[in-house]
Amino acid sequence: MKTLVIIGAGKGLGLSLAKRFGKAGFQIALVSRNTIKLQEMINVLKENHIEASYFIADVYQADQMTEALANIKNKYGSIDVLEFSPTAGKYPPTSVLELTAENIKDLYEGYIFSAIHVVNTVVQDMLARKEGALLFTTGLSALYPVPMMGNVGIIMAGLRNYITNLHTELSPKGIFVGHRSLGLFIKESGNGTVNDPDIIADMWYQAYTDQAVWEEEYPKGVTPATIQY
């Protein structure tokens, strides 16, 4: 069985991704800070006959993340697909005119430092096997400057630059690097719209399966003026 690791797993998109990949025969490793929510997610996955475990780690704590990923490898063997979509940061979206060093640094550590650390921890094994996938879910400010998302946009654009470079370096070596920039507000699962995390999870699984389009906005063609609420 292949293993999907979800960094920043939550009961919205994270759970939907776990169910979708689990349905396809993946075993699932959930990584985040909240034990209660993680156990609730495991219960749902077990009810769906999906092999799954959780591992406690904070994206701000590199040693915790290293330990969690090592424990996942010890339990399940190889890490075949890693999806990165934590909700990090102590500060809300901040206007470009209200930026401070503190609210930039906080998000930088939560997203970019942690992404680099996580990738560095798993990519050598993928390179040795000449296969694997790194999937990154971001917001639309990764692609478009939005003044009211000043701090988030700087970080997401920087993360996208890193993801783009990963794609350039790793795609010729058999590793799929995928990026989907969501221009929507995720709602409850089962509503059947583009905002449905189950629908987004289907999109991600298809993108992983096809490995034809490495980067795209979702829904296709969305802009800051047409964000799906």
GROMACS .gro file of C-alpha atoms in nm:
model
  229
    1MET     CA    1   0.000   0.000   0.000
    2LYS     CA    2   0.110   0.354  -0.071
    3THR     CA    3   0.114   0.615   0.203
    4LEU     CA    4  -0.029   0.967   0.197
    5VAL     CA    5   0.096   1.212   0.458
    6ILE     CA    6  -0.114   1.524   0.520
    7ILE     CA    7   0.072   1.809   0.693
    8GLY     CA    8  -0.175   2.034   0.872
    9ALA     CA    9  -0.458   1.781   0.857
   10GLY     CA   10  -0.796   1.923   0.956
   11LYS     CA   11  -1.158   1.814   0.945
   12GLY     CA   12  -1.226   2.001   0.618
   13LEU     CA   13  -1.000   1.945   0.320
   14GLY     CA   14  -0.759   1.724   0.513
   15LEU     CA   15  -1.027   1.471   0.603
   16SER     CA   16  -1.167   1.477   0.249
   17LEU     CA   17  -0.821   1.413   0.103
   18ALA     CA   18  -0.771   1.127   0.347
   19LYS     CA   19  -1.102   0.968   0.248
   20ARG     CA   20  -1.040   1.011  -0.126
   21PHE     CA   21  -0.688   0.871  -0.128
   22GLY     CA   22  -0.785   0.607   0.127
   23LYS     CA   23  -1.067   0.495  -0.102
   24ALA     CA   24  -0.803   0.441  -0.369
   25GLY     CA   25  -0.604   0.211  -0.141
   26PHE     CA   26  -0.368   0.452   0.035
   27GLN     CA   27  -0.288   0.428   0.403
   28ILE     CA   28  -0.311   0.769   0.565
   29ALA     CA   29  -0.087   0.956   0.809
   30LEU     CA   30  -0.238   1.271   0.957
   31VAL     CA   31  -0.005   1.533   1.106
   32SER     CA   32  -0.114   1.834   1.312
   33ARG     CA   33  -0.125   1.964   1.671
   34ASN     CA   34  -0.479   1.885   1.788
   35THR     CA   35  -0.507   1.536   1.932
   36ILE     CA   36  -0.885   1.548   1.978
   37LYS     CA   37  -0.957   1.650   1.618
   38LEU     CA   38  -0.706   1.402   1.485
   39GLN     CA   39  -0.867   1.116   1.676
   40GLU     CA   40  -1.211   1.220   1.550
   41MET     CA   41  -1.073   1.209   1.195
   42ILE     CA   42  -0.921   0.866   1.254
   43ASN     CA   43  -1.258   0.741   1.376
   44VAL     CA   44  -1.423   0.857   1.054
   45LEU     CA   45  -1.156   0.695   0.841
   46LYS     CA   46  -1.179   0.368   1.032
   47GLU     CA   47  -1.556   0.369   0.975
   48ASN     CA   48  -1.474   0.394   0.605
   49HIS     CA   49  -1.234   0.097   0.634
   50ILE     CA   50  -0.929   0.314   0.570
   51GLU     CA   51  -0.600   0.239   0.743
   52ALA     CA   52  -0.495   0.561   0.917
   53SER     CA   53  -0.291   0.694   1.208
   54TYR     CA   54  -0.216   1.037   1.348
   55PHE     CA   55   0.112   1.196   1.452
   56ILE     CA   56   0.139   1.508   1.668
   57ALA     CA   57   0.366   1.786   1.540
   58ASP     CA   58   0.368   2.164   1.517
   59VAL     CA   59   0.494   2.311   1.187
   60TYR     CA   60   0.684   2.570   1.391
   61GLN     CA   61   0.882   2.295   1.565
   62ALA     CA   62   1.125   2.131   1.321
   63ASP     CA   63   1.227   1.862   1.570
   64GLN     CA   64   0.863   1.758   1.618
   65MET     CA   65   0.809   1.737   1.243
   66THR     CA   66   1.127   1.535   1.195
   67GLU     CA   67   1.016   1.290   1.464
   68ALA     CA   68   0.665   1.261   1.321
   69LEU     CA   69   0.791   1.186   0.969
   70ALA     CA   70   1.040   0.932   1.105
   71ASN     CA   71   0.761   0.761   1.298
   72ILE     CA   72   0.545   0.752   0.985
   73LYS     CA   73   0.824   0.584   0.789
   74ASN     CA   74   0.879   0.334   1.071
   75LYS     CA   75   0.509   0.246   1.075
   76TYR     CA   76   0.421   0.250   0.707
   77GLY     CA   77   0.751   0.228   0.520
   78SER     CA   78   0.791   0.478   0.240
   79ILE     CA   79   0.613   0.813   0.217
   80ASP     CA   80   0.471   0.814  -0.135
   81VAL     CA   81   0.262   1.133  -0.140
   82LEU     CA   82   0.292   1.433   0.090
   83GLU     CA   83   0.029   1.707   0.092
   84PHE     CA   84   0.117   2.037   0.261
   85SER     CA   85  -0.161   2.272   0.369
   86PRO     CA   86  -0.121   2.381   0.731
   87THR     CA   87  -0.312   2.668   0.886
   88ALA     CA   88  -0.031   2.860   1.050
   89GLY     CA   89   0.025   3.200   1.199
   90LYS     CA   90  -0.071   3.414   1.495
   91TYR     CA   91  -0.182   3.707   1.279
   92PRO     CA   92  -0.489   3.752   1.056
   93PRO     CA   93  -0.461   3.873   0.695
   94THR     CA   94  -0.307   4.219   0.715
   95SER     CA   95  -0.329   4.513   0.475
   96VAL     CA   96  -0.012   4.601   0.286
   97LEU     CA   97  -0.007   4.935   0.470
   98GLU     CA   98  -0.016   4.765   0.809
   99LEU     CA   99   0.261   4.510   0.762
  100THR     CA  100   0.516   4.458   1.036
  101ALA     CA  101   0.830   4.250   1.062
  102GLU     CA  102   0.654   4.038   1.323
  103ASN     CA  103   0.350   3.937   1.118
  104ILE     CA  104   0.568   3.856   0.818
  105LYS     CA  105   0.823   3.656   1.015
  106ASP     CA  106   0.555   3.453   1.189
  107LEU     CA  107   0.395   3.338   0.863
  108TYR     CA  108   0.734   3.289   0.699
  109GLU     CA  109   0.834   3.042   0.967
  110GLY     CA  110   0.495   2.870   0.962
  111TYR     CA  111   0.482   2.814   0.588
  112ILE     CA  112   0.815   2.855   0.410
  113PHE     CA  113   1.059   2.733   0.675
  114SER     CA  114   0.832   2.440   0.755
  115ALA     CA  115   0.776   2.350   0.389
  116ILE     CA  116   1.148   2.347   0.323
  117HIS     CA  117   1.213   2.134   0.630
  118VAL     CA  118   0.939   1.884   0.547
  119VAL     CA  119   1.049   1.852   0.184
  120ASN     CA  120   1.414   1.809   0.282
  121THR     CA  121   1.311   1.533   0.522
  122VAL     CA  122   1.122   1.324   0.264
  123VAL     CA  123   1.264   1.407  -0.077
  124GLN     CA  124   1.586   1.205  -0.062
  125ASP     CA  125   1.390   0.881  -0.026
  126MET     CA  126   1.170   0.982  -0.320
  127LEU     CA  127   1.478   1.057  -0.529
  128ALA     CA  128   1.627   0.722  -0.443
  129ARG     CA  129   1.307   0.548  -0.558
  130LYS     CA  130   1.263   0.786  -0.855
  131GLU     CA  131   0.898   0.832  -0.769
  132GLY     CA  132   0.674   1.021  -0.530
  133ALA     CA  133   0.460   1.332  -0.512
  134LEU     CA  134   0.465   1.661  -0.323
  135LEU     CA  135   0.129   1.840  -0.327
  136PHE     CA  136   0.085   2.199  -0.207
  137THR     CA  137  -0.250   2.366  -0.145
  138THR     CA  138  -0.241   2.746  -0.115
  139GLY     CA  139  -0.472   3.043  -0.151
  140LEU     CA  140  -0.523   3.268  -0.452
  141SER     CA  141  -0.283   3.529  -0.315
  142ALA     CA  142  -0.004   3.293  -0.422
  143LEU     CA  143  -0.086   3.394  -0.780
  144TYR     CA  144  -0.239   3.741  -0.747
  145PRO     CA  145  -0.137   4.041  -0.534
  146VAL     CA  146  -0.430   4.131  -0.305
  147PRO     CA  147  -0.361   4.445  -0.095
  148MET     CA  148  -0.578   4.331   0.197
  149MET     CA  149  -0.386   4.004   0.210
  150GLY     CA  150  -0.051   4.181   0.236
  151ASN     CA  151   0.124   3.948   0.479
  152VAL     CA  152  -0.034   3.627   0.349
  153GLY     CA  153   0.033   3.720  -0.013
  154ILE     CA  154   0.403   3.780   0.042
  155ILE     CA  155   0.438   3.440   0.206
  156MET     CA  156   0.220   3.251  -0.041
  157ALA     CA  157   0.404   3.406  -0.337
  158GLY     CA  158   0.734   3.308  -0.180
  159LEU     CA  159   0.607   2.956  -0.118
  160ARG     CA  160   0.492   2.937  -0.479
  161ASN     CA  161   0.841   3.038  -0.594
  162TYR     CA  162   0.983   2.751  -0.391
  163ILE     CA  163   0.722   2.508  -0.526
  164THR     CA  164   0.797   2.618  -0.884
  165ASN     CA  165   1.166   2.553  -0.836
  166LEU     CA  166   1.091   2.214  -0.684
  167HIS     CA  167   0.884   2.129  -0.990
  168THR     CA  168   1.163   2.233  -1.224
  169GLU     CA  169   1.424   2.028  -1.040
  170LEU     CA  170   1.222   1.720  -0.947
  171SER     CA  171   0.988   1.654  -1.241
  172PRO     CA  172   1.270   1.519  -1.464
  173LYS     CA  173   1.363   1.284  -1.178
  174GLY     CA  174   1.025   1.113  -1.150
  175ILE     CA  175   0.873   1.319  -0.868
  176PHE     CA  176   0.547   1.503  -0.927
  177VAL     CA  177   0.523   1.845  -0.763
  178GLY     CA  178   0.167   1.978  -0.768
  179HIS     CA  179   0.031   2.319  -0.669
  180ARG     CA  180  -0.333   2.420  -0.652
  181SER     CA  181  -0.422   2.775  -0.557
  182LEU     CA  182  -0.776   2.788  -0.416
  183GLY     CA  183  -0.990   3.089  -0.497
  184LEU     CA  184  -1.276   3.001  -0.266
  185PHE     CA  185  -1.396   2.958   0.089
  186ILE     CA  186  -1.423   2.589   0.176
  187LYS     CA  187  -1.767   2.493   0.308
  188GLU     CA  188  -1.910   2.175   0.457
  189SER     CA  189  -1.851   1.848   0.280
  190GLY     CA  190  -2.130   1.695   0.074
  191ASN     CA  191  -2.275   2.019  -0.067
  192GLY     CA  192  -2.167   1.928  -0.420
  193THR     CA  193  -2.026   2.267  -0.520
  194VAL     CA  194  -1.670   2.375  -0.600
  195ASN     CA  195  -1.648   2.479  -0.232
  196ASP     CA  196  -1.707   2.120  -0.119
  197PRO     CA  197  -1.386   1.973   0.026
  198ASP     CA  198  -1.485   1.635  -0.117
  199ILE     CA  199  -1.495   1.789  -0.466
  200ILE     CA  200  -1.157   1.955  -0.407
  201ALA     CA  201  -1.017   1.622  -0.289
  202ASP     CA  202  -1.145   1.457  -0.608
  203MET     CA  203  -0.968   1.729  -0.806
  204TRP     CA  204  -0.644   1.667  -0.619
  205TYR     CA  205  -0.661   1.290  -0.664
  206GLN     CA  206  -0.720   1.332  -1.037
  207ALA     CA  207  -0.429   1.577  -1.059
  208TYR     CA  208  -0.206   1.328  -0.879
  209THR     CA  209  -0.321   1.040  -1.099
  210ASP     CA  210  -0.284   1.227  -1.428
  211GLN     CA  211   0.030   1.424  -1.335
  212ALA     CA  212  -0.034   1.635  -1.645
  213VAL     CA  213  -0.083   1.984  -1.498
  214TRP     CA  214   0.151   2.071  -1.215
  215GLU     CA  215   0.001   2.411  -1.125
  216GLU     CA  216  -0.344   2.558  -1.162
  217GLU     CA  217  -0.589   2.787  -0.990
  218TYR     CA  218  -0.906   2.625  -0.858
  219PRO     CA  219  -1.172   2.656  -0.978
  220LYS     CA  220  -1.010   2.703  -1.318
  221GLY     CA  221  -1.011   3.067  -1.427
  222VAL     CA  222  -1.092   3.213  -1.085
  223THR     CA  223  -0.948   3.556  -1.005
  224PRO     CA  224  -0.968   3.781  -0.697
  225ALA     CA  225  -1.280   3.936  -0.853
  226THR     CA  226  -1.453   3.599  -0.888
  227ILE     CA  227  -1.362   3.422  -0.562
  228GLN     CA  228  -1.622   3.159  -0.476
  229TYR     CA  229  -1.791   3.233  -0.144
   0.00000   0.00000   0.00000
